[in-house]
Amino acid sequence: MSQDSAPYLYQNFWADFIKYCESQHSILHLPSGSRRKYLSIGIGKTGFSVNPDIYRRSSHVECTLWIDGSKAEAFSGLKSRELEIVDKLRERLDEKPGKVCFAKSQGGRAYKIFESRPCELSNCKAWPAAHEWLKEHSEAYVAVFTPIVKDL
């Protein structure tokens, strides 16, 4: 496998992210690694997860609340609470959250609530800033969405 291949880059990006989170004593319960473009963090209810995610082709990272397509009603309920959710994220983050988007995923099999920021996967020097951003936002998403989702 070439060092520039997507699975290799994903694997190294996530391995470094996991090490960074461990060094920062993160509250996140992370899997051991991945060759995929995302990690999945369970938040206590089937069909919902917080996913730090990286998009190689469009050069950005995302922090996402992933909602299974069978939970369309729950997504509608969360969308109706958009201002409350953004305020809760704002309280958790040192910086003002970026644009929090509520959308149906590509292919329409799921829904997601997410924020993103630029990051070029092939530029390893950009990874530390992306890791810090993903950690902070993933922790905020877990803290904000876990009690909300459990009450659905």
Short mmCIF file of C-alpha atoms in Angstrom, two decimals:
data_model
loop_
_atom_site.label_atom_id
_atom_site.label_comp_id
_atom_site.label_asym_id
_atom_site.label_seq_id
_atom_site.Cartn_x
_atom_site.Cartn_y
_atom_site.Cartn_z
CA MET A 1 0.00 0.00 0.00
CA SER A 2 1.39 3.40 -1.02
CA GLN A 3 2.05 5.92 1.72
CA ASP A 4 -0.17 8.34 -0.22
CA SER A 5 -3.11 5.94 -0.45
CA ALA A 6 -6.29 6.98 1.35
CA PRO A 7 -6.44 3.98 3.75
CA TYR A 8 -2.82 4.59 4.83
CA LEU A 9 -3.42 8.31 5.36
CA TYR A 10 -6.66 7.68 7.27
CA GLN A 11 -4.98 5.04 9.43
CA ASN A 12 -2.11 7.38 10.35
CA PHE A 13 -4.36 10.41 10.83
CA TRP A 14 -6.61 8.50 13.25
CA ALA A 15 -3.68 6.83 15.07
CA ASP A 16 -2.19 10.28 15.70
CA PHE A 17 -5.61 11.65 16.71
CA ILE A 18 -6.10 8.85 19.24
CA LYS A 19 -2.60 9.45 20.69
CA TYR A 20 -3.34 13.18 20.90
CA CYS A 21 -6.64 12.55 22.72
CA GLU A 22 -4.95 10.18 25.16
CA SER A 23 -2.19 12.74 25.87
CA GLN A 24 -4.88 15.35 26.58
CA HIS A 25 -6.87 13.01 28.88
CA SER A 26 -9.89 13.28 26.62
CA ILE A 27 -13.29 12.04 27.77
CA LEU A 28 -13.85 10.44 24.36
CA HIS A 29 -14.18 6.65 24.19
CA LEU A 30 -12.40 6.06 20.89
CA PRO A 31 -11.98 2.86 18.89
CA SER A 32 -8.41 1.63 18.45
CA GLY A 33 -8.10 3.00 14.92
CA SER A 34 -9.54 3.08 11.46
CA ARG A 35 -8.65 2.96 7.79
CA ARG A 36 -11.95 4.68 7.04
CA LYS A 37 -12.61 8.38 6.82
CA TYR A 38 -14.29 8.55 10.22
CA LEU A 39 -14.35 7.24 13.77
CA SER A 40 -17.64 6.40 15.45
CA ILE A 41 -18.28 7.31 19.09
CA GLY A 42 -21.40 5.79 20.60
CA ILE A 43 -23.57 8.08 22.72
CA GLY A 44 -25.86 5.58 24.40
CA LYS A 45 -28.63 4.98 21.89
CA THR A 46 -28.70 2.80 18.78
CA GLY A 47 -28.81 4.79 15.56
CA PHE A 48 -26.90 7.81 16.91
CA SER A 49 -23.16 8.49 17.12
CA VAL A 50 -20.70 11.34 17.18
CA ASN A 51 -18.29 10.97 14.29
CA PRO A 52 -15.06 12.88 13.82
CA ASP A 53 -14.65 12.70 10.05
CA ILE A 54 -12.13 13.70 7.38
CA TYR A 55 -12.88 14.36 3.72
CA ARG A 56 -9.81 13.90 1.54
CA ARG A 57 -11.24 15.14 -1.76
CA SER A 58 -12.86 18.28 -0.37
CA SER A 59 -10.06 18.88 2.15
CA HIS A 60 -11.96 19.36 5.37
CA VAL A 61 -12.71 17.74 8.72
CA GLU A 62 -16.15 17.47 10.28
CA CYS A 63 -17.57 16.81 13.69
CA THR A 64 -20.91 15.12 13.13
CA LEU A 65 -23.87 13.84 15.07
CA TRP A 66 -24.81 10.91 12.81
CA ILE A 67 -28.45 9.85 12.85
CA ASP A 68 -29.60 6.64 11.17
CA GLY A 69 -32.17 7.18 8.42
CA SER A 70 -34.79 5.27 10.40
CA LYS A 71 -34.69 8.08 12.98
CA ALA A 72 -36.14 10.79 10.69
CA GLU A 73 -38.62 11.86 13.35
CA ALA A 74 -35.81 12.37 15.87
CA PHE A 75 -33.89 14.46 13.32
CA SER A 76 -36.95 16.69 12.82
CA GLY A 77 -37.24 17.14 16.58
CA LEU A 78 -33.58 18.08 16.85
CA LYS A 79 -33.85 20.50 13.94
CA SER A 80 -36.71 22.27 15.73
CA ARG A 81 -34.29 22.79 18.67
CA GLU A 82 -31.50 24.24 16.50
CA LEU A 83 -31.03 27.50 18.47
CA GLU A 84 -30.92 25.64 21.80
CA ILE A 85 -28.38 23.16 20.42
CA VAL A 86 -26.13 25.89 19.00
CA ASP A 87 -26.26 27.75 22.34
CA LYS A 88 -25.28 24.57 24.22
CA LEU A 89 -22.37 23.95 21.83
CA ARG A 90 -21.28 27.57 22.23
CA GLU A 91 -21.19 27.12 26.03
CA ARG A 92 -18.95 24.04 25.66
CA LEU A 93 -16.47 25.40 23.12
CA ASP A 94 -13.80 28.03 23.79
CA GLU A 95 -14.51 29.46 20.38
CA LYS A 96 -17.85 30.29 18.87
CA PRO A 97 -19.01 27.24 16.94
CA GLY A 98 -18.89 27.53 13.17
CA LYS A 99 -21.99 27.14 11.10
CA VAL A 100 -23.87 24.19 12.57
CA CYS A 101 -25.56 22.43 9.64
CA PHE A 102 -28.59 20.12 9.75
CA ALA A 103 -28.72 17.95 6.63
CA LYS A 104 -29.67 14.66 5.04
CA SER A 105 -26.51 12.73 4.18
CA GLN A 106 -25.48 12.06 0.62
CA GLY A 107 -27.45 9.08 -0.55
CA GLY A 108 -30.22 9.95 1.92
CA ARG A 109 -29.61 6.96 4.21
CA ALA A 110 -28.96 9.10 7.27
CA TYR A 111 -29.16 12.58 8.76
CA LYS A 112 -26.42 14.61 10.31
CA ILE A 113 -25.80 17.70 12.38
CA PHE A 114 -22.27 18.93 11.82
CA GLU A 115 -19.58 21.60 11.72
CA SER A 116 -16.51 21.58 9.51
CA ARG A 117 -13.19 23.30 8.94
CA PRO A 118 -10.48 23.05 6.27
CA CYS A 119 -7.79 20.36 6.52
CA GLU A 120 -5.68 18.80 3.79
CA LEU A 121 -5.23 15.11 4.67
CA SER A 122 -2.05 14.80 2.61
CA ASN A 123 -0.42 17.66 4.59
CA CYS A 124 0.71 16.02 7.84
CA LYS A 125 1.72 19.43 9.22
CA ALA A 126 -1.97 20.41 9.25
CA TRP A 127 -2.94 17.42 11.36
CA PRO A 128 -2.20 18.80 14.87
CA ALA A 129 -4.60 21.73 14.40
CA ALA A 130 -7.23 19.39 12.95
CA HIS A 131 -6.75 16.95 15.84
CA GLU A 132 -7.20 19.73 18.40
CA TRP A 133 -10.33 21.00 16.65
CA LEU A 134 -11.82 17.50 16.28
CA LYS A 135 -11.13 16.66 19.93
CA GLU A 136 -12.70 19.86 21.26
CA HIS A 137 -15.74 19.59 19.00
CA SER A 138 -16.22 15.85 19.50
CA GLU A 139 -16.13 16.32 23.27
CA ALA A 140 -18.67 19.15 23.00
CA TYR A 141 -20.93 17.09 20.71
CA VAL A 142 -20.80 14.09 23.09
CA ALA A 143 -21.55 16.30 26.11
CA VAL A 144 -24.41 18.19 24.41
CA PHE A 145 -26.04 15.40 22.42
CA THR A 146 -25.80 12.42 24.81
CA PRO A 147 -28.50 13.68 27.22
CA ILE A 148 -30.65 15.05 24.38
CA VAL A 149 -30.54 11.77 22.44
CA LYS A 150 -31.21 9.65 25.54
CA ASP A 151 -34.41 11.65 26.11
CA LEU A 152 -35.73 11.04 22.58
#
